[in-house]
Amino acid sequence: MLDKTQMERLEAKAVNSAKTRQPLYAPRKKIFPKRASGSFRRFKWLVMAITLGIYYLMPWLRWDRGPFAPDQAVLIDLANRRFYVFFIEIWPQEFYYVAGLLMMAGIGLFLITSTVARAWCGYTCPQTVWVDLFLVVERAIEGDRNARMKLDAGRWTARKLVLRVSKHVIWLVIAAATGGAWILYFADAPTLIGDVFNGTAASVAYVTIAVLTATTYTFGGLMREQVCTYMCPWPRIQAAMLDENSLTVTYNDWRGEPRSRHAKKVQAAGQPVGDCVDCNACVAVCPMGIDIRDGQQLECITCALCLDACDGVMNKLGKERGLISYATLSDYNANMAVATAGGSGPVNPSLVRTADSTFSARLAHFHIRKIFRPRTFFYMGAWTAVGLALIYSLLTRDRLEINVLHDRNPQFVTLSDGSIRNGYTVKLLNMIPEPRTIVVTMQGLQGAEMSVVGSDLPAARFFAIAVEPDRLNMLKVFVRQPAGEVRHAAQTFKFRVEDRASFESDEYTATFNAPEIAR
């Protein structure tokens, strides 16, 4: 039987330990992460359920926009060049909203990283979420760490073949569902899914499903940590986002060193001993296969599963939790100064504890106010400013627009009665899913009249025309001005459009060209 200071040591070796650093591009070593339990693991389950639920279920949500618009809550309608998100409809010329959201995502990533390091990578990155999902399947079929290692090392038998085939088939089903869910964002989900299974969908749908199935299966099942280490640029960028007050998952060697698996024997011999019992539990649960006790590493995704594993060991030993914890570099350095007598010697556990074995009052502890510093305020301010600008623009944007393009050749035509005529292409944009009657009026240009090509509307200074819901109506309009009214070679006037039912309006300033001799 093991006493409380002699925990079972797991045979877990870091794939890239400080003592044996691997080349930058080393062949992949299989990692068999052990199932973890604890508050951070439960939080990861919650995040995984929410993110996967949003991804797979969002295309099926309905949103009533009336009879003239699709009722899918989130739809990227490439055929009609529309982007629907619940009550928001974005036209191609309003793509700056998407750009604004991307800016908010980037700034938000900077804010999160400068505050809690790679929390995005550890909890919400799609690679992390799908790897977690694939690991759930792997553990359910092949067992936990030891069982999977034994199965992998054993010879091929009928049982091993069945287990491996079952695992990969389920992985492929998940990957195919991932690709299938993605295409549902680009067309009506119930209709498209029926077409896919009937074999009548567009070829691009099948190609997209095939590509995403292959990438999801490969990245989530076969490459896993290689994606985070070699393919993702963020581990190499994140260091610029961190400072001494950023929270990172940290092994507190100021209380853990010197390590010993036989603490009582070491203490009886009069030697110092830290809280770390060198059980390797933190290495065994790490999905990246690293040893957090080697310090911050490029491979660490800050998932905090090592923290859960270590806390579980500390609970069994009756010691304070937090040997591995979220900590800032400033607090860590301050505590190391205490544990090493200002750096004059190695870590001495007696310096961080009092006579009754409680922690010294000189030790630094994290406080939430430490993360609120100029950098985080700057990121938060920039993120908020972009968000408020987008909201203001959404609330004040016009849903009726006019665009006018003057004919280039000829610039003007002199008619038989001496009057001057200019041609214009007028585009009326009805940006709501309801039909409208739009009144187009001329303002300025003394004595001039408009006529619409292909219409029986009489020449006048205004006309009313019906525009279909959520559509652009393109008109060819001639503007004629009597010769006696022409005053300049280039005169400006306005096209004004108005929906008298909703009181929305828009204007466009155009130019009327005439020959020099007519001035």
Coordinates of C-alpha atoms in Angstrom, one line a residue:
M1 CA 0.0 0.0 0.0
L2 CA 1.2 3.5 -0.8
D3 CA 1.1 6.2 1.9
K4 CA -0.3 9.6 1.3
T5 CA 3.1 11.0 0.3
Q6 CA 3.8 8.1 -2.2
M7 CA 1.5 8.4 -5.1
E8 CA 1.5 5.9 -8.0
R9 CA 3.8 7.1 -10.7
L10 CA 2.4 7.0 -14.2
E11 CA 4.8 5.9 -17.0
A12 CA 4.3 9.1 -19.0
K13 CA 7.1 10.8 -20.9
A14 CA 6.8 14.2 -22.4
V15 CA 7.2 14.2 -26.2
N16 CA 9.4 17.2 -26.1
S17 CA 10.9 17.5 -22.6
A18 CA 13.4 20.1 -21.6
K19 CA 16.1 17.5 -21.3
T20 CA 15.6 16.0 -24.8
R21 CA 14.3 18.8 -27.0
Q22 CA 13.2 17.5 -30.4
P23 CA 14.1 19.1 -33.8
L24 CA 11.6 21.7 -35.0
Y25 CA 10.1 19.3 -37.5
A26 CA 10.2 15.9 -35.8
P27 CA 8.1 12.8 -36.8
R28 CA 4.9 12.5 -34.8
K29 CA 4.9 10.5 -31.7
K30 CA 1.6 9.0 -30.7
I31 CA 0.0 10.6 -27.6
F32 CA -2.5 8.8 -25.5
P33 CA -4.0 11.4 -23.2
K34 CA -5.5 10.1 -20.0
R35 CA -9.1 11.0 -19.1
A36 CA -9.1 14.1 -16.8
S37 CA -11.7 15.2 -14.3
G38 CA -12.1 18.5 -12.5
S39 CA -13.6 21.9 -12.9
F40 CA -11.6 22.8 -16.1
R41 CA -12.5 19.5 -17.7
R42 CA -16.2 20.2 -16.9
F43 CA -15.9 23.7 -18.4
K44 CA -14.3 22.2 -21.5
W45 CA -17.3 19.8 -21.8
L46 CA -19.7 22.7 -21.5
V47 CA -17.8 24.7 -24.2
M48 CA -17.7 21.7 -26.5
A49 CA -21.4 21.1 -26.1
I50 CA -22.2 24.8 -26.8
T51 CA -19.9 25.2 -29.8
L52 CA -20.8 21.9 -31.5
G53 CA -24.5 22.6 -30.8
I54 CA -24.2 26.0 -32.5
Y55 CA -22.3 24.7 -35.5
Y56 CA -24.6 21.7 -36.2
L57 CA -28.0 23.1 -35.2
M58 CA -27.8 26.8 -36.3
P59 CA -28.8 26.1 -40.0
W60 CA -32.0 24.5 -38.8
L61 CA -33.2 27.5 -36.8
R62 CA -36.0 29.5 -38.5
W63 CA -36.6 33.2 -38.6
D64 CA -39.7 34.7 -40.1
R65 CA -38.8 37.5 -42.6
G66 CA -42.1 37.5 -44.4
P67 CA -43.2 35.8 -47.7
F68 CA -40.5 37.4 -49.8
A69 CA -37.3 36.3 -48.0
P70 CA -35.9 33.0 -46.8
D71 CA -36.8 31.9 -43.3
Q72 CA -33.4 30.4 -42.3
A73 CA -32.0 32.2 -39.3
V74 CA -28.4 32.2 -40.6
L75 CA -28.0 32.0 -44.3
I76 CA -25.2 33.0 -46.7
D77 CA -27.2 33.3 -49.9
L78 CA -24.5 33.5 -52.5
A79 CA -27.0 33.1 -55.4
N80 CA -28.8 36.3 -54.5
R81 CA -25.7 37.9 -52.8
R82 CA -27.3 38.3 -49.4
F83 CA -26.1 37.4 -45.9
Y84 CA -28.9 36.9 -43.3
V85 CA -28.3 36.7 -39.6
F86 CA -31.6 36.6 -37.7
F87 CA -33.1 40.1 -38.2
I88 CA -30.0 41.5 -40.0
E89 CA -29.7 41.4 -43.8
I90 CA -26.4 42.4 -45.3
W91 CA -26.0 43.3 -49.0
P92 CA -22.7 43.0 -50.9
Q93 CA -22.0 46.7 -50.6
E94 CA -22.4 46.4 -46.9
F95 CA -19.6 43.9 -46.5
Y96 CA -17.9 46.3 -44.1
Y97 CA -20.1 44.8 -41.4
V98 CA -18.4 41.5 -41.9
A99 CA -15.1 43.3 -41.9
G100 CA -16.0 44.9 -38.7
L101 CA -16.9 41.6 -37.1
L102 CA -13.6 40.2 -38.2
M103 CA -11.9 43.2 -36.6
M104 CA -13.8 42.5 -33.4
A105 CA -12.8 38.9 -33.5
G106 CA -9.1 39.8 -34.0
I107 CA -9.1 42.4 -31.2
G108 CA -11.0 40.0 -29.0
L109 CA -8.4 37.4 -29.6
F110 CA -5.7 39.9 -28.6
L111 CA -7.7 40.8 -25.5
I112 CA -8.2 37.2 -24.4
T113 CA -4.6 36.3 -25.1
S114 CA -3.1 39.2 -23.2
T115 CA -5.4 38.4 -20.3
V116 CA -5.5 34.6 -20.0
A117 CA -2.9 33.5 -22.6
R118 CA -4.1 30.8 -25.1
A119 CA -7.6 30.3 -23.6
W120 CA -9.0 30.4 -27.2
C121 CA -6.7 27.5 -28.2
G122 CA -7.5 25.5 -25.1
Y123 CA -11.3 25.8 -25.1
T124 CA -13.0 27.2 -28.2
C125 CA -10.6 26.7 -31.2
P126 CA -12.3 24.3 -33.7
Q127 CA -9.2 22.1 -33.7
T128 CA -9.4 21.7 -30.0
V129 CA -13.2 21.1 -30.0
W130 CA -13.1 18.4 -32.7
V131 CA -10.0 16.7 -31.2
D132 CA -11.9 16.5 -27.9
L133 CA -14.9 15.0 -29.7
F134 CA -12.7 12.5 -31.5
L135 CA -11.0 11.5 -28.2
V136 CA -14.4 10.9 -26.6
V137 CA -15.1 8.3 -29.4
E138 CA -11.6 6.8 -29.0
R139 CA -11.9 6.4 -25.3
A140 CA -15.4 5.0 -25.6
I141 CA -14.2 2.3 -28.0
E142 CA -10.6 1.5 -27.0
G143 CA -10.6 2.5 -23.4
D144 CA -8.6 5.0 -21.4
R145 CA -4.8 5.6 -21.7
N146 CA -3.4 2.3 -20.5
A147 CA -5.9 0.3 -22.6
R148 CA -5.2 2.3 -25.7
M149 CA -1.4 2.0 -25.3
K150 CA -1.7 -1.7 -24.8
L151 CA -3.9 -2.1 -27.8
D152 CA -1.6 0.0 -29.9
A153 CA 1.5 -2.0 -28.9
G154 CA -0.2 -5.4 -29.3
R155 CA -0.3 -7.5 -32.4
W156 CA -3.2 -7.3 -34.8
T157 CA -6.1 -9.5 -33.8
A158 CA -9.7 -9.7 -34.8
R159 CA -10.6 -7.6 -31.7
K160 CA -8.1 -4.9 -32.5
L161 CA -9.2 -4.8 -36.1
V162 CA -12.9 -4.4 -35.1
L163 CA -12.0 -1.7 -32.5
R164 CA -9.9 0.3 -34.9
V165 CA -12.3 0.0 -37.9
S166 CA -15.2 1.1 -35.6
K167 CA -13.3 4.1 -34.3
H168 CA -12.3 5.3 -37.8
V169 CA -15.8 4.7 -39.2
I170 CA -17.3 6.9 -36.4
W171 CA -14.6 9.5 -37.0
L172 CA -15.5 9.6 -40.7
V173 CA -19.2 9.9 -39.9
I174 CA -18.4 12.9 -37.6
A175 CA -16.2 14.4 -40.3
A176 CA -18.9 13.9 -43.0
A177 CA -21.5 15.5 -40.7
T178 CA -19.1 18.4 -40.2
G179 CA -18.8 19.0 -43.9
G180 CA -22.5 18.4 -44.4
A181 CA -23.4 21.0 -41.7
W182 CA -21.1 23.6 -43.4
I183 CA -22.9 23.5 -46.7
L184 CA -26.3 24.0 -45.0
Y185 CA -25.3 27.6 -44.2
F186 CA -25.3 28.4 -47.9
A187 CA -28.8 27.2 -48.9
D188 CA -32.1 26.2 -47.3
A189 CA -31.1 23.4 -44.9
P190 CA -34.1 21.0 -45.2
T191 CA -34.2 21.4 -49.0
L192 CA -30.4 21.0 -49.5
I193 CA -30.1 18.0 -47.2
G194 CA -32.8 16.2 -49.1
D195 CA -31.1 17.0 -52.4
V196 CA -27.7 15.7 -51.0
F197 CA -29.2 12.3 -50.1
N198 CA -31.2 12.1 -53.3
G199 CA -28.1 12.8 -55.4
T200 CA -29.6 15.9 -57.0
A201 CA -27.5 18.6 -55.2
A202 CA -25.0 20.8 -57.1
S203 CA -21.6 19.2 -57.6
V204 CA -20.0 22.0 -55.5
A205 CA -21.9 20.7 -52.4
Y206 CA -20.4 17.2 -52.8
V207 CA -16.9 18.6 -53.4
T208 CA -17.2 20.8 -50.2
I209 CA -18.4 17.9 -48.1
A210 CA -15.6 15.7 -49.4
V211 CA -12.9 18.3 -48.7
L212 CA -14.2 19.1 -45.2
T213 CA -14.6 15.4 -44.4
A214 CA -11.0 14.7 -45.4
T215 CA -9.6 17.7 -43.4
T216 CA -11.7 17.1 -40.3
Y217 CA -10.8 13.4 -40.2
T218 CA -7.1 14.1 -40.9
F219 CA -6.7 17.1 -38.5
G220 CA -8.9 15.8 -35.7
G221 CA -8.1 12.1 -35.8
L222 CA -4.7 11.6 -37.4
M223 CA -2.7 14.8 -36.9
R224 CA -4.2 16.4 -33.7
E225 CA -1.4 18.1 -31.8
Q226 CA 0.7 18.5 -35.0
V227 CA -1.8 21.0 -36.3
C228 CA -1.3 23.2 -33.2
T229 CA 2.5 22.8 -33.2
Y230 CA 3.4 23.1 -36.8
M231 CA 0.4 24.4 -38.9
C232 CA -1.1 27.1 -36.6
P233 CA 0.8 30.4 -36.6
W234 CA -0.8 31.6 -33.3
P235 CA 1.7 29.8 -30.9
R236 CA 4.4 31.9 -32.6
I237 CA 2.5 35.1 -32.4
Q238 CA 1.0 34.8 -28.9
A239 CA 4.3 35.7 -27.1
A240 CA 4.0 39.3 -28.4
M241 CA 0.6 39.5 -26.7
L242 CA 1.8 38.4 -23.2
D243 CA 3.4 40.4 -20.5
E244 CA 4.2 39.8 -16.8
N245 CA 0.6 40.3 -15.8
S246 CA -0.9 37.8 -18.2
L247 CA -2.5 34.7 -16.6
T248 CA -0.9 31.4 -17.9
V249 CA -1.0 27.8 -16.7
T250 CA 2.1 27.6 -14.5
Y251 CA 3.9 24.9 -12.6
N252 CA 4.8 26.6 -9.3
D253 CA 8.2 25.1 -8.7
W254 CA 8.8 27.5 -5.8
R255 CA 6.6 25.1 -3.8
G256 CA 7.0 21.9 -5.9
E257 CA 10.8 21.5 -5.9
P258 CA 12.7 19.5 -5.0
R259 CA 10.5 16.7 -6.3
S260 CA 10.3 13.4 -4.5
R261 CA 8.2 10.2 -4.7
H262 CA 9.3 9.3 -1.2
A263 CA 8.7 12.5 0.8
K264 CA 8.8 10.9 4.2
K265 CA 12.1 9.2 3.6
V266 CA 13.6 12.4 2.3
Q267 CA 12.3 14.5 5.2
A268 CA 13.6 11.9 7.6
A269 CA 17.0 12.2 6.1
G270 CA 16.9 16.0 6.8
Q271 CA 16.7 17.0 3.1
P272 CA 14.2 19.6 1.7
V273 CA 11.3 18.2 -0.2
G274 CA 8.7 20.0 -2.2
D275 CA 5.0 19.3 -2.9
C276 CA 5.5 17.6 -6.3
V277 CA 5.6 13.8 -5.9
D278 CA 6.7 13.4 -9.6
C279 CA 3.7 11.3 -10.4
N280 CA 3.5 12.5 -14.0
A281 CA -0.2 12.9 -13.8
C282 CA 0.1 16.3 -15.5
V283 CA 2.0 14.7 -18.4
A284 CA -0.4 11.8 -18.8
V285 CA -3.5 14.0 -19.3
C286 CA -1.9 16.6 -21.6
P287 CA -3.4 16.4 -25.1
M288 CA -0.2 17.9 -26.5
G289 CA 2.0 15.4 -24.6
I290 CA 4.2 18.0 -22.9
D291 CA 5.4 18.4 -19.3
I292 CA 4.2 21.7 -17.9
R293 CA 6.9 21.5 -15.3
D294 CA 9.4 22.4 -18.0
G295 CA 7.8 25.9 -18.1
Q296 CA 6.0 27.7 -20.9
Q297 CA 6.2 26.0 -24.2
L298 CA 5.1 26.6 -27.8
E299 CA 3.0 23.4 -27.7
C300 CA 1.0 24.3 -24.6
I301 CA -2.6 25.3 -25.5
T302 CA -3.5 26.3 -21.9
C303 CA -6.3 23.8 -21.6
A304 CA -5.6 23.5 -17.9
L305 CA -6.2 19.7 -17.8
C306 CA -2.8 19.4 -16.1
L307 CA -4.1 21.7 -13.4
D308 CA -7.1 19.4 -12.8
A309 CA -4.9 16.3 -12.7
C310 CA -2.5 17.9 -10.2
D311 CA -5.3 19.2 -8.0
G312 CA -6.6 15.7 -7.8
V313 CA -3.3 14.4 -6.6
M314 CA -3.0 17.2 -4.1
N315 CA -6.4 16.4 -2.8
K316 CA -5.3 12.7 -2.2
L317 CA -2.2 13.9 -0.4
G318 CA -4.1 16.4 1.8
K319 CA -2.1 19.3 0.4
E320 CA -3.2 22.7 -0.9
R321 CA -4.4 22.8 -4.5
G322 CA -2.6 25.0 -7.0
L323 CA 0.8 23.4 -7.4
I324 CA -0.1 23.9 -11.1
S325 CA -2.3 27.0 -11.4
Y326 CA -3.2 30.0 -13.5
A327 CA -0.6 32.5 -12.4
T328 CA 1.1 35.7 -13.7
L329 CA 4.8 36.0 -14.3
S330 CA 5.1 38.8 -11.8
D331 CA 3.6 36.7 -9.0
Y332 CA 5.7 33.7 -10.0
N333 CA 8.9 35.8 -9.9
A334 CA 8.0 37.3 -6.6
N335 CA 7.4 33.8 -5.1
M336 CA 10.6 32.4 -6.6
A337 CA 12.4 35.3 -4.9
V338 CA 10.9 34.2 -1.6
A339 CA 11.7 30.5 -2.2
T340 CA 15.3 31.1 -3.2
A341 CA 16.1 33.8 -0.6
G342 CA 16.3 36.4 -3.3
G343 CA 18.0 34.1 -5.8
S344 CA 20.9 33.3 -3.6
G345 CA 20.3 29.5 -3.6
P346 CA 18.1 26.7 -4.9
V347 CA 14.4 26.5 -4.0
N348 CA 13.9 25.8 -0.3
P349 CA 10.4 24.7 0.7
S350 CA 10.9 25.8 4.2
L351 CA 11.1 29.5 3.1
V352 CA 7.6 29.5 1.6
R353 CA 5.9 27.9 4.6
T354 CA 5.5 28.8 8.3
A355 CA 6.1 26.5 11.3
D356 CA 2.6 25.2 11.1
S357 CA 3.0 24.3 7.4
T358 CA 0.8 27.0 6.1
F359 CA 2.0 29.3 3.3
S360 CA 4.1 32.4 4.2
A361 CA 2.3 35.7 4.2
R362 CA 5.1 37.0 2.0
L363 CA 3.9 35.0 -1.0
A364 CA 2.1 36.9 -3.8
H365 CA -1.4 35.9 -4.8
F366 CA -3.3 36.6 -7.9
H367 CA -6.0 39.3 -7.7
I368 CA -8.4 40.1 -10.6
R369 CA -7.4 43.7 -10.6
K370 CA -4.0 42.7 -12.0
I371 CA -5.4 41.9 -15.4
F372 CA -6.9 45.3 -15.7
R373 CA -3.9 47.3 -17.0
P374 CA -3.3 49.7 -19.9
R375 CA -3.0 47.0 -22.5
T376 CA -6.2 45.3 -21.7
F377 CA -8.0 48.6 -21.4
F378 CA -6.7 49.5 -24.8
Y379 CA -7.9 46.3 -26.4
M380 CA -11.2 46.5 -24.6
G381 CA -11.7 50.1 -25.7
A382 CA -10.9 49.3 -29.3
W383 CA -13.2 46.2 -29.3
T384 CA -16.0 48.2 -27.8
A385 CA -15.5 51.1 -30.2
V386 CA -15.8 48.9 -33.3
G387 CA -18.8 47.1 -31.8
L388 CA -20.6 50.4 -31.0
A389 CA -19.8 51.7 -34.5
L390 CA -21.3 48.6 -36.1
I391 CA -24.5 48.9 -33.9
Y392 CA -24.9 52.6 -34.7
S393 CA -24.5 51.9 -38.4
L394 CA -27.0 49.1 -38.3
L395 CA -29.6 51.2 -36.5
T396 CA -29.2 54.2 -38.8
R397 CA -28.6 52.6 -42.2
D398 CA -30.9 53.3 -45.1
R399 CA -32.7 50.4 -46.7
L400 CA -33.5 52.4 -49.8
E401 CA -30.6 53.5 -52.1
I402 CA -30.1 55.0 -55.5
N403 CA -27.0 54.7 -57.6
V404 CA -26.6 56.5 -60.9
L405 CA -24.1 56.0 -63.8
H406 CA -23.8 58.6 -66.6
D407 CA -23.5 57.3 -70.1
R408 CA -19.9 57.6 -71.2
N409 CA -20.4 57.5 -75.0
P410 CA -22.0 59.7 -76.0
Q411 CA -21.8 62.2 -73.2
F412 CA -24.8 64.0 -74.6
V413 CA -27.0 64.1 -77.7
T414 CA -28.4 67.2 -79.5
L415 CA -32.0 66.5 -80.6
S416 CA -33.7 67.8 -83.8
D417 CA -35.4 70.6 -81.8
G418 CA -32.1 71.7 -80.3
S419 CA -32.7 70.3 -76.8
I420 CA -29.9 68.4 -75.1
R421 CA -30.3 64.8 -73.9
N422 CA -28.2 62.8 -71.4
G423 CA -28.5 59.2 -70.7
Y424 CA -28.2 57.6 -67.2
T425 CA -28.4 54.1 -65.7
V426 CA -30.4 54.4 -62.5
K427 CA -30.2 51.6 -60.0
L428 CA -32.9 51.5 -57.3
L429 CA -32.1 49.3 -54.3
N430 CA -35.0 48.0 -52.3
M431 CA -33.2 46.5 -49.3
I432 CA -36.1 45.1 -47.4
P433 CA -38.1 41.9 -48.1
E434 CA -41.3 43.8 -49.0
P435 CA -42.5 45.3 -52.3
R436 CA -42.2 49.1 -52.6
T437 CA -43.4 51.8 -54.8
I438 CA -40.5 54.3 -55.2
V439 CA -41.0 57.8 -56.4
V440 CA -38.1 59.2 -58.4
T441 CA -37.8 63.0 -58.6
M442 CA -35.5 65.5 -60.3
Q443 CA -34.3 68.4 -58.3
G444 CA -32.6 71.3 -60.1
L445 CA -31.8 71.5 -63.9
Q446 CA -34.3 74.1 -65.0
G447 CA -37.0 73.0 -67.5
A448 CA -35.6 69.4 -67.8
E449 CA -37.8 66.2 -67.9
M450 CA -37.1 62.5 -67.4
S451 CA -38.3 59.6 -69.5
V452 CA -37.8 55.9 -68.8
V453 CA -36.8 53.7 -71.7
G454 CA -39.1 50.8 -72.3
S455 CA -41.9 52.3 -70.2
D456 CA -45.1 54.1 -71.2
L457 CA -44.6 56.6 -68.4
P458 CA -44.9 60.2 -69.8
A459 CA -41.9 62.5 -69.7
A460 CA -42.0 64.4 -66.4
R461 CA -39.9 65.6 -63.5
F462 CA -40.9 62.6 -61.4
F463 CA -42.3 59.1 -61.8
A464 CA -43.3 56.2 -59.5
I465 CA -42.2 52.7 -60.1
A466 CA -42.7 49.4 -58.3
V467 CA -39.6 47.6 -57.0
E468 CA -39.7 43.9 -56.0
P469 CA -38.8 42.9 -52.5
D470 CA -35.1 42.7 -51.7
R471 CA -34.2 43.5 -55.3
L472 CA -32.3 46.0 -57.4
N473 CA -34.3 47.6 -60.2
M474 CA -32.1 48.9 -63.0
L475 CA -33.6 51.6 -65.3
K476 CA -32.4 53.4 -68.4
V477 CA -33.4 57.1 -67.9
F478 CA -33.0 59.9 -70.4
V479 CA -32.9 63.5 -69.1
R480 CA -33.8 66.2 -71.7
Q481 CA -33.3 69.9 -71.3
P482 CA -34.6 72.5 -73.8
A483 CA -31.8 74.4 -75.6
G484 CA -32.9 77.7 -74.1
E485 CA -32.5 76.4 -70.6
V486 CA -29.0 75.2 -71.0
R487 CA -26.6 77.5 -69.1
H488 CA -23.4 75.6 -68.7
A489 CA -21.4 72.8 -70.3
A490 CA -21.7 70.8 -67.0
Q491 CA -24.6 71.3 -64.7
T492 CA -25.4 69.4 -61.5
F493 CA -28.8 68.2 -60.3
K494 CA -30.1 65.5 -58.0
F495 CA -32.0 62.3 -58.4
R496 CA -34.1 61.8 -55.3
V497 CA -35.9 58.6 -54.4
E498 CA -38.5 58.3 -51.7
D499 CA -40.8 55.6 -50.3
R500 CA -43.7 57.6 -49.0
A501 CA -45.1 54.7 -47.0
S502 CA -42.0 54.4 -44.8
F503 CA -40.6 58.0 -45.3
E504 CA -37.2 56.6 -46.3
S505 CA -35.3 58.5 -49.0
D506 CA -32.0 58.9 -50.7
E507 CA -30.3 61.3 -53.1
Y508 CA -27.7 61.2 -55.8
T509 CA -26.0 64.2 -57.3
A510 CA -25.5 63.8 -61.1
T511 CA -24.0 65.8 -63.9
F512 CA -25.7 67.0 -67.0
N513 CA -23.4 67.6 -70.0
A514 CA -24.0 70.0 -72.9
P515 CA -21.9 71.3 -75.8
E516 CA -19.8 74.5 -75.3
I517 CA -21.7 76.4 -78.0
A518 CA -25.0 75.9 -76.2
R519 CA -23.9 78.0 -73.2

